[in-house]
PDB file of C-alpha atoms and ligand atoms in Angstrom:
ATOM      1  CA  MET R   1       0.000   0.000   0.000  1.00  0.00           C
ATOM      2  CA  ARG R   2       1.343   3.483  -0.885  1.00  0.00           C
ATOM      3  CA  LYS R   3       1.739   5.497   2.290  1.00  0.00           C
ATOM      4  CA  LEU R   4       0.152   8.944   2.592  1.00  0.00           C
ATOM      5  CA  ALA R   5       2.025  11.926   4.043  1.00  0.00           C
ATOM      6  CA  ALA R   6      -0.590  14.588   4.794  1.00  0.00           C
ATOM      7  CA  GLY R   7       0.101  18.093   6.075  1.00  0.00           C
ATOM      8  CA  ASN R   8      -2.619  19.892   8.009  1.00  0.00           C
ATOM      9  CA  TRP R   9      -1.741  23.594   8.032  1.00  0.00           C
ATOM     10  CA  LYS R  10      -4.706  24.360  10.322  1.00  0.00           C
ATOM     11  CA  MET R  11      -5.424  28.119  10.634  1.00  0.00           C
ATOM     12  CA  ASN R  12      -1.944  29.191   9.554  1.00  0.00           C
ATOM     13  CA  GLY R  13      -0.620  31.108   6.607  1.00  0.00           C
ATOM     14  CA  LEU R  14      -1.253  34.252   4.644  1.00  0.00           C
ATOM     15  CA  ARG R  15      -1.062  34.147   0.863  1.00  0.00           C
ATOM     16  CA  ALA R  16       2.648  34.873   0.601  1.00  0.00           C
ATOM     17  CA  ASP R  17       3.727  32.223   3.167  1.00  0.00           C
ATOM     18  CA  GLY R  18       1.304  29.574   1.928  1.00  0.00           C
ATOM     19  CA  VAL R  19       2.238  29.981  -1.709  1.00  0.00           C
ATOM     20  CA  ALA R  20       5.958  30.012  -0.865  1.00  0.00           C
ATOM     21  CA  LEU R  21       5.635  26.813   1.178  1.00  0.00           C
ATOM     22  CA  ALA R  22       3.648  25.083  -1.565  1.00  0.00           C
ATOM     23  CA  LYS R  23       6.233  26.177  -4.174  1.00  0.00           C
ATOM     24  CA  GLU R  24       9.059  24.795  -2.071  1.00  0.00           C
ATOM     25  CA  LEU R  25       7.280  21.439  -1.700  1.00  0.00           C
ATOM     26  CA  ALA R  26       6.436  21.313  -5.413  1.00  0.00           C
ATOM     27  CA  ALA R  27      10.091  22.020  -6.259  1.00  0.00           C
ATOM     28  CA  ARG R  28      11.245  19.210  -3.978  1.00  0.00           C
ATOM     29  CA  ALA R  29       8.682  16.839  -5.518  1.00  0.00           C
ATOM     30  CA  ALA R  30       9.995  17.705  -8.983  1.00  0.00           C
ATOM     31  CA  ARG R  31      13.616  17.049  -7.940  1.00  0.00           C
ATOM     32  CA  GLU R  32      13.193  13.853  -5.925  1.00  0.00           C
ATOM     33  CA  LYS R  33      11.479  10.581  -6.606  1.00  0.00           C
ATOM     34  CA  ILE R  34       9.115   9.968  -3.697  1.00  0.00           C
ATOM     35  CA  ALA R  35       7.239   6.711  -3.253  1.00  0.00           C
ATOM     36  CA  SER R  36       4.580   7.982  -0.845  1.00  0.00           C
ATOM     37  CA  GLU R  37       1.567  10.068  -1.783  1.00  0.00           C
ATOM     38  CA  ILE R  38       1.865  13.681  -0.601  1.00  0.00           C
ATOM     39  CA  LEU R  39      -1.082  15.817   0.436  1.00  0.00           C
ATOM     40  CA  ILE R  40      -1.315  19.335   1.812  1.00  0.00           C
ATOM     41  CA  CYS R  41      -4.392  20.785   3.469  1.00  0.00           C
ATOM     42  CA  PRO R  42      -4.131  24.582   3.689  1.00  0.00           C
ATOM     43  CA  PRO R  43      -6.781  26.846   5.206  1.00  0.00           C
ATOM     44  CA  ALA R  44      -9.737  27.548   2.889  1.00  0.00           C
ATOM     45  CA  THR R  45      -8.442  30.998   1.890  1.00  0.00           C
ATOM     46  CA  LEU R  46      -5.317  29.411   0.409  1.00  0.00           C
ATOM     47  CA  LEU R  47      -6.905  26.548  -1.508  1.00  0.00           C
ATOM     48  CA  PHE R  48      -7.196  28.467  -4.760  1.00  0.00           C
ATOM     49  CA  PRO R  49      -3.657  29.917  -4.949  1.00  0.00           C
ATOM     50  CA  VAL R  50      -2.089  26.698  -3.634  1.00  0.00           C
ATOM     51  CA  ALA R  51      -4.039  24.653  -6.212  1.00  0.00           C
ATOM     52  CA  ALA R  52      -2.406  26.742  -8.943  1.00  0.00           C
ATOM     53  CA  VAL R  53       1.057  26.069  -7.513  1.00  0.00           C
ATOM     54  CA  LEU R  54       0.471  22.320  -7.119  1.00  0.00           C
ATOM     55  CA  ASP R  55      -0.899  21.827 -10.615  1.00  0.00           C
ATOM     56  CA  ALA R  56       1.028  18.914 -12.221  1.00  0.00           C
ATOM     57  CA  SER R  57       3.338  18.635  -9.158  1.00  0.00           C
ATOM     58  CA  GLY R  58       1.911  15.286  -8.103  1.00  0.00           C
ATOM     59  CA  ILE R  59       1.101  16.739  -4.654  1.00  0.00           C
ATOM     60  CA  ALA R  60      -2.575  16.443  -3.776  1.00  0.00           C
ATOM     61  CA  LEU R  61      -4.691  19.222  -2.273  1.00  0.00           C
ATOM     62  CA  GLY R  62      -7.119  18.774   0.598  1.00  0.00           C
ATOM     63  CA  ALA R  63      -9.386  20.874   2.795  1.00  0.00           C
ATOM     64  CA  GLN R  64      -9.784  20.783   6.570  1.00  0.00           C
ATOM     65  CA  ASN R  65     -13.573  20.603   6.758  1.00  0.00           C
ATOM     66  CA  CYS R  66     -16.758  20.710   4.693  1.00  0.00           C
ATOM     67  CA  HIS R  67     -20.466  21.126   5.357  1.00  0.00           C
ATOM     68  CA  ALA R  68     -22.832  18.156   5.299  1.00  0.00           C
ATOM     69  CA  GLU R  69     -24.830  19.794   2.502  1.00  0.00           C
ATOM     70  CA  GLN R  70     -23.424  20.699  -0.902  1.00  0.00           C
ATOM     71  CA  LYS R  71     -24.966  24.175  -1.055  1.00  0.00           C
ATOM     72  CA  GLY R  72     -27.656  26.378   0.371  1.00  0.00           C
ATOM     73  CA  ALA R  73     -28.349  28.848   3.153  1.00  0.00           C
ATOM     74  CA  HIS R  74     -25.374  28.059   5.413  1.00  0.00           C
ATOM     75  CA  THR R  75     -23.543  31.325   5.867  1.00  0.00           C
ATOM     76  CA  GLY R  76     -19.822  30.937   6.303  1.00  0.00           C
ATOM     77  CA  GLU R  77     -19.754  27.275   5.279  1.00  0.00           C
ATOM     78  CA  ILE R  78     -18.169  25.491   2.307  1.00  0.00           C
ATOM     79  CA  GLY R  79     -19.663  22.496   0.500  1.00  0.00           C
ATOM     80  CA  ALA R  80     -17.686  19.440  -0.593  1.00  0.00           C
ATOM     81  CA  ALA R  81     -18.507  20.053  -4.275  1.00  0.00           C
ATOM     82  CA  MET R  82     -16.959  23.541  -3.957  1.00  0.00           C
ATOM     83  CA  LEU R  83     -13.785  21.972  -2.593  1.00  0.00           C
ATOM     84  CA  ARG R  84     -13.704  19.497  -5.458  1.00  0.00           C
ATOM     85  CA  ASP R  85     -14.260  22.380  -7.863  1.00  0.00           C
ATOM     86  CA  VAL R  86     -11.189  24.246  -6.578  1.00  0.00           C
ATOM     87  CA  GLY R  87      -8.987  21.169  -6.991  1.00  0.00           C
ATOM     88  CA  CYS R  88      -9.252  19.265  -3.708  1.00  0.00           C
ATOM     89  CA  THR R  89      -9.285  15.493  -3.743  1.00  0.00           C
ATOM     90  CA  TYR R  90      -9.289  15.028   0.056  1.00  0.00           C
ATOM     91  CA  VAL R  91     -11.000  16.587   3.048  1.00  0.00           C
ATOM     92  CA  ILE R  92     -10.074  16.134   6.722  1.00  0.00           C
ATOM     93  CA  LEU R  93     -13.202  15.461   8.788  1.00  0.00           C
ATOM     94  CA  GLY R  94     -13.802  15.138  12.516  1.00  0.00           C
ATOM     95  CA  HIS R  95     -10.442  16.551  13.584  1.00  0.00           C
ATOM     96  CA  SER R  96     -10.305  16.627  17.385  1.00  0.00           C
ATOM     97  CA  GLU R  97     -10.010  20.418  17.321  1.00  0.00           C
ATOM     98  CA  ARG R  98     -13.337  20.603  15.487  1.00  0.00           C
ATOM     99  CA  ARG R  99     -14.907  17.963  17.723  1.00  0.00           C
ATOM    100  CA  ALA R 100     -13.830  20.052  20.756  1.00  0.00           C
ATOM    101  CA  GLU R 101     -14.234  23.628  19.490  1.00  0.00           C
ATOM    102  CA  GLN R 102     -17.267  23.213  17.204  1.00  0.00           C
ATOM    103  CA  GLY R 103     -18.853  20.355  19.128  1.00  0.00           C
ATOM    104  CA  GLU R 104     -18.885  18.080  16.089  1.00  0.00           C
ATOM    105  CA  SER R 105     -20.484  14.765  16.983  1.00  0.00           C
ATOM    106  CA  ASP R 106     -19.875  11.427  15.300  1.00  0.00           C
ATOM    107  CA  ALA R 107     -23.255  11.810  13.556  1.00  0.00           C
ATOM    108  CA  VAL R 108     -22.252  15.184  12.111  1.00  0.00           C
ATOM    109  CA  VAL R 109     -18.928  13.754  10.937  1.00  0.00           C
ATOM    110  CA  CYS R 110     -20.780  10.824   9.351  1.00  0.00           C
ATOM    111  CA  ALA R 111     -23.047  13.194   7.397  1.00  0.00           C
ATOM    112  CA  LYS R 112     -19.978  15.107   6.199  1.00  0.00           C
ATOM    113  CA  VAL R 113     -18.304  11.883   5.050  1.00  0.00           C
ATOM    114  CA  GLU R 114     -21.427  11.163   2.964  1.00  0.00           C
ATOM    115  CA  ALA R 115     -21.209  14.666   1.471  1.00  0.00           C
ATOM    116  CA  ALA R 116     -17.523  14.222   0.680  1.00  0.00           C
ATOM    117  CA  ARG R 117     -18.209  10.908  -1.024  1.00  0.00           C
ATOM    118  CA  ALA R 118     -21.037  12.420  -3.077  1.00  0.00           C
ATOM    119  CA  ALA R 119     -18.678  15.165  -4.274  1.00  0.00           C
ATOM    120  CA  GLY R 120     -15.889  12.747  -5.183  1.00  0.00           C
ATOM    121  CA  LEU R 121     -13.587  13.592  -2.272  1.00  0.00           C
ATOM    122  CA  SER R 122     -11.758  11.083  -0.090  1.00  0.00           C
ATOM    123  CA  ALA R 123     -12.521  11.694   3.575  1.00  0.00           C
ATOM    124  CA  ILE R 124      -9.718  11.585   6.151  1.00  0.00           C
ATOM    125  CA  VAL R 125     -11.696  10.755   9.284  1.00  0.00           C
ATOM    126  CA  CYS R 126      -9.912  11.602  12.548  1.00  0.00           C
ATOM    127  CA  ILE R 127     -10.462   9.620  15.729  1.00  0.00           C
ATOM    128  CA  GLY R 128      -8.580   9.405  18.999  1.00  0.00           C
ATOM    129  CA  GLU R 129      -8.848   9.419  22.753  1.00  0.00           C
ATOM    130  CA  THR R 130      -8.176  12.144  25.317  1.00  0.00           C
ATOM    131  CA  LEU R 131      -5.581  11.623  28.021  1.00  0.00           C
ATOM    132  CA  ALA R 132      -8.301  11.025  30.618  1.00  0.00           C
ATOM    133  CA  GLU R 133      -9.835   8.339  28.402  1.00  0.00           C
ATOM    134  CA  ARG R 134      -6.450   6.662  27.931  1.00  0.00           C
ATOM    135  CA  ASP R 135      -5.677   6.796  31.635  1.00  0.00           C
ATOM    136  CA  ALA R 136      -9.061   5.224  32.354  1.00  0.00           C
ATOM    137  CA  GLY R 137      -8.253   2.344  29.985  1.00  0.00           C
ATOM    138  CA  HIS R 138     -10.954   3.363  27.495  1.00  0.00           C
ATOM    139  CA  THR R 139      -8.827   3.999  24.395  1.00  0.00           C
ATOM    140  CA  LEU R 140     -10.043   1.073  22.289  1.00  0.00           C
ATOM    141  CA  ALA R 141     -13.669   1.636  23.246  1.00  0.00           C
ATOM    142  CA  VAL R 142     -13.482   5.353  22.389  1.00  0.00           C
ATOM    143  CA  VAL R 143     -11.891   4.693  19.034  1.00  0.00           C
ATOM    144  CA  GLU R 144     -14.497   2.014  18.321  1.00  0.00           C
ATOM    145  CA  ARG R 145     -17.390   4.325  19.196  1.00  0.00           C
ATOM    146  CA  GLN R 146     -15.992   7.148  17.057  1.00  0.00           C
ATOM    147  CA  LEU R 147     -15.295   4.870  14.125  1.00  0.00           C
ATOM    148  CA  GLN R 148     -18.706   3.188  14.172  1.00  0.00           C
ATOM    149  CA  GLY R 149     -20.471   6.526  14.576  1.00  0.00           C
ATOM    150  CA  SER R 150     -18.463   8.539  12.058  1.00  0.00           C
ATOM    151  CA  LEU R 151     -18.500   6.178   9.077  1.00  0.00           C
ATOM    152  CA  PRO R 152     -21.417   5.455   6.805  1.00  0.00           C
ATOM    153  CA  THR R 153     -21.588   1.887   5.505  1.00  0.00           C
ATOM    154  CA  GLY R 154     -20.690   0.913   1.966  1.00  0.00           C
ATOM    155  CA  LEU R 155     -17.623   3.141   1.518  1.00  0.00           C
ATOM    156  CA  ASN R 156     -14.981   1.874  -0.836  1.00  0.00           C
ATOM    157  CA  PRO R 157     -11.313   2.050   0.247  1.00  0.00           C
ATOM    158  CA  ALA R 158     -10.484   4.932  -2.108  1.00  0.00           C
ATOM    159  CA  GLU R 159     -13.131   7.086  -0.445  1.00  0.00           C
ATOM    160  CA  LEU R 160     -11.735   6.733   3.054  1.00  0.00           C
ATOM    161  CA  VAL R 161      -8.590   7.297   5.109  1.00  0.00           C
ATOM    162  CA  ILE R 162      -8.587   6.965   8.894  1.00  0.00           C
ATOM    163  CA  ALA R 163      -6.300   9.121  11.025  1.00  0.00           C
ATOM    164  CA  TYR R 164      -5.668   7.875  14.540  1.00  0.00           C
ATOM    165  CA  GLU R 165      -4.740  10.979  16.498  1.00  0.00           C
ATOM    166  CA  PRO R 166      -4.569  10.683  20.286  1.00  0.00           C
ATOM    167  CA  VAL R 167      -5.800  14.103  21.440  1.00  0.00           C
ATOM    168  CA  TRP R 168      -3.060  14.279  24.076  1.00  0.00           C
ATOM    169  CA  ALA R 169      -0.365  13.889  21.399  1.00  0.00           C
ATOM    170  CA  ILE R 170      -1.558  16.703  19.133  1.00  0.00           C
ATOM    171  CA  GLY R 171       0.727  19.715  19.287  1.00  0.00           C
ATOM    172  CA  THR R 172       2.207  18.586  22.614  1.00  0.00           C
ATOM    173  CA  GLY R 173       5.457  16.925  21.543  1.00  0.00           C
ATOM    174  CA  ARG R 174       4.276  13.704  23.249  1.00  0.00           C
ATOM    175  CA  THR R 175       3.736  10.535  21.276  1.00  0.00           C
ATOM    176  CA  PRO R 176       2.406   7.124  22.283  1.00  0.00           C
ATOM    177  CA  THR R 177       4.826   4.210  22.384  1.00  0.00           C
ATOM    178  CA  ALA R 178       5.178   2.028  19.304  1.00  0.00           C
ATOM    179  CA  ASP R 179       3.236  -0.718  21.114  1.00  0.00           C
ATOM    180  CA  GLN R 180       0.379   1.654  21.926  1.00  0.00           C
ATOM    181  CA  VAL R 181       0.172   2.837  18.308  1.00  0.00           C
ATOM    182  CA  ALA R 182       0.326  -0.741  17.026  1.00  0.00           C
ATOM    183  CA  GLU R 183      -2.475  -1.849  19.372  1.00  0.00           C
ATOM    184  CA  VAL R 184      -4.860   0.911  18.278  1.00  0.00           C
ATOM    185  CA  HIS R 185      -4.105   0.589  14.569  1.00  0.00           C
ATOM    186  CA  ARG R 186      -4.639  -3.195  14.735  1.00  0.00           C
ATOM    187  CA  HIS R 187      -7.980  -2.590  16.455  1.00  0.00           C
ATOM    188  CA  ILE R 188      -9.013  -0.026  13.814  1.00  0.00           C
ATOM    189  CA  ARG R 189      -8.095  -2.446  11.014  1.00  0.00           C
ATOM    190  CA  ARG R 190     -10.358  -5.091  12.572  1.00  0.00           C
ATOM    191  CA  LEU R 191     -13.202  -2.634  13.078  1.00  0.00           C
ATOM    192  CA  LEU R 192     -13.029  -1.473   9.469  1.00  0.00           C
ATOM    193  CA  ALA R 193     -14.274  -4.886   8.415  1.00  0.00           C
ATOM    194  CA  THR R 194     -17.714  -3.853   9.660  1.00  0.00           C
ATOM    195  CA  ARG R 195     -17.740  -0.739   7.490  1.00  0.00           C
ATOM    196  CA  VAL R 196     -15.888  -1.404   4.233  1.00  0.00           C
ATOM    197  CA  ALA R 197     -15.617  -4.347   1.879  1.00  0.00           C
ATOM    198  CA  GLU R 198     -11.806  -4.305   1.736  1.00  0.00           C
ATOM    199  CA  PRO R 199     -10.537  -3.211   5.167  1.00  0.00           C
ATOM    200  CA  ALA R 200      -6.926  -4.090   4.269  1.00  0.00           C
ATOM    201  CA  ALA R 201      -6.974  -1.469   1.509  1.00  0.00           C
ATOM    202  CA  VAL R 202      -7.936   1.486   3.746  1.00  0.00           C
ATOM    203  CA  ARG R 203      -5.005   3.626   4.870  1.00  0.00           C
ATOM    204  CA  ILE R 204      -4.740   4.266   8.599  1.00  0.00           C
ATOM    205  CA  LEU R 205      -2.569   7.304   9.361  1.00  0.00           C
ATOM    206  CA  TYR R 206      -0.972   8.124  12.671  1.00  0.00           C
ATOM    207  CA  GLY R 207      -1.129  11.782  13.759  1.00  0.00           C
ATOM    208  CA  GLY R 208       0.098  13.619  16.850  1.00  0.00           C
ATOM    209  CA  SER R 209       3.520  15.292  17.157  1.00  0.00           C
ATOM    210  CA  VAL R 210       5.018  13.506  14.158  1.00  0.00           C
ATOM    211  CA  LYS R 211       8.450  15.065  13.635  1.00  0.00           C
ATOM    212  CA  PRO R 212      11.508  14.254  11.500  1.00  0.00           C
ATOM    213  CA  ALA R 213      13.081  12.622  14.577  1.00  0.00           C
ATOM    214  CA  ASN R 214      10.283  10.104  15.227  1.00  0.00           C
ATOM    215  CA  ALA R 215       8.732   9.655  11.773  1.00  0.00           C
ATOM    216  CA  LYS R 216      10.775   6.674  10.667  1.00  0.00           C
ATOM    217  CA  GLU R 217       9.970   4.665  13.780  1.00  0.00           C
ATOM    218  CA  LEU R 218       6.273   5.554  13.640  1.00  0.00           C
ATOM    219  CA  MET R 219       6.048   4.671   9.944  1.00  0.00           C
ATOM    220  CA  SER R 220       7.586   1.247  10.550  1.00  0.00           C
ATOM    221  CA  ILE R 221       4.784   0.161  12.910  1.00  0.00           C
ATOM    222  CA  PRO R 222       2.414  -2.447  11.418  1.00  0.00           C
ATOM    223  CA  ASN R 223      -0.841  -0.967  10.068  1.00  0.00           C
ATOM    224  CA  VAL R 224       0.563   2.574  10.025  1.00  0.00           C
ATOM    225  CA  ASP R 225       0.021   3.663   6.438  1.00  0.00           C
ATOM    226  CA  GLY R 226       1.181   7.253   6.652  1.00  0.00           C
ATOM    227  CA  ALA R 227       1.117  10.366   8.807  1.00  0.00           C
ATOM    228  CA  LEU R 228      -1.178  13.317   9.438  1.00  0.00           C
ATOM    229  CA  VAL R 229       1.165  16.143  10.362  1.00  0.00           C
ATOM    230  CA  GLY R 230       0.232  19.462  11.950  1.00  0.00           C
ATOM    231  CA  GLY R 231       3.012  21.746  13.211  1.00  0.00           C
ATOM    232  CA  ALA R 232       5.857  20.099  11.321  1.00  0.00           C
ATOM    233  CA  SER R 233       3.996  20.474   8.013  1.00  0.00           C
ATOM    234  CA  LEU R 234       4.518  24.257   8.194  1.00  0.00           C
ATOM    235  CA  VAL R 235       8.281  23.918   7.762  1.00  0.00           C
ATOM    236  CA  ALA R 236       9.236  22.613   4.313  1.00  0.00           C
ATOM    237  CA  GLU R 237      12.362  20.828   5.469  1.00  0.00           C
ATOM    238  CA  ASP R 238      10.633  19.076   8.379  1.00  0.00           C
ATOM    239  CA  PHE R 239       7.609  18.033   6.342  1.00  0.00           C
ATOM    240  CA  TRP R 240       9.877  16.759   3.597  1.00  0.00           C
ATOM    241  CA  ALA R 241      11.846  14.640   6.056  1.00  0.00           C
ATOM    242  CA  ILE R 242       8.524  13.076   7.146  1.00  0.00           C
ATOM    243  CA  VAL R 243       7.481  12.563   3.517  1.00  0.00           C
ATOM    244  CA  LYS R 244      10.721  10.654   2.967  1.00  0.00           C
ATOM    245  CA  ALA R 245      10.234   8.639   6.150  1.00  0.00           C
ATOM    246  CA  CYS R 246       6.904   7.496   4.691  1.00  0.00           C
ATOM    247  CA  GLY R 247       8.950   5.815   1.939  1.00  0.00           C
TER     248      GLY R 247
HETATM  249  C1  LIG U   1      -2.975  17.436  13.834  1.00  0.00           C
HETATM  250  O1  LIG U   1      -3.507  18.413  14.306  1.00  0.00           O
HETATM  251  O2  LIG U   1      -3.573  16.753  12.987  1.00  0.00           O
HETATM  252  C2  LIG U   1      -1.635  17.098  14.288  1.00  0.00           C
HETATM  253  C3  LIG U   1      -1.247  15.884  14.151  1.00  0.00           C
HETATM  254  O3  LIG U   1      -0.889  18.120  14.845  1.00  0.00           O
HETATM  255  P1  LIG U   1       0.639  18.036  15.364  1.00  0.00           P
HETATM  256  O4  LIG U   1       1.422  17.292  14.303  1.00  0.00           O
HETATM  257  O5  LIG U   1       1.077  19.470  15.482  1.00  0.00           O
HETATM  258  O6  LIG U   1       0.625  17.313  16.647  1.00  0.00           O
END
């Protein structure tokens, strides 16, 4: 399976920085042969200019959210078909920051995954436990509940990527041990059998403080099929080191 190295820029970047970063990544992609698939997910304001930079670079473009409806009276929202129209092929859904700050429930995420599928986007569905849930021994149950609640049935593997992102590892510099990552990814792989016809073909990314220094080890864990990278994706050299660690 081709690993996926995905950069989530979150709410960072004005036009000049975003375009410069995308140009640097496109230049590196043109110079070096990279086996993994590369994806960047800038904020919505940068999708259009970054799409122009990435054209023919081989780097895919993704968004960080979409609405559950394609269009209509939803002030301030963006529909999945609009994202597809601007050049996106992926959309991150159910990121823990949105679950916490916007109160997105599994049901809302599920409706957004349906919308993404209808528009021809692959959904990167984020799941993961808080520190309190891990300490209480509930990690596998939390991940199971989120996965069952956030995924419609009948998805095909190309329409779906899962990102396991322990909330306590995001932006904190802390990462789970290799055994902890392996345990959760194995569990997710098993659970996928209830949702998709070919569970082995769905990529399961690890996310949470992935850095150049730990990427190789994380990417060598069984059932880790790539990385979802926040902070380190804002620095071309760091993101590129992670891209290369993905193989
Ligand atoms: C994320 O927010 O998806 C993420 C993984 O962030 P960071 O790499 O900064 O921990």
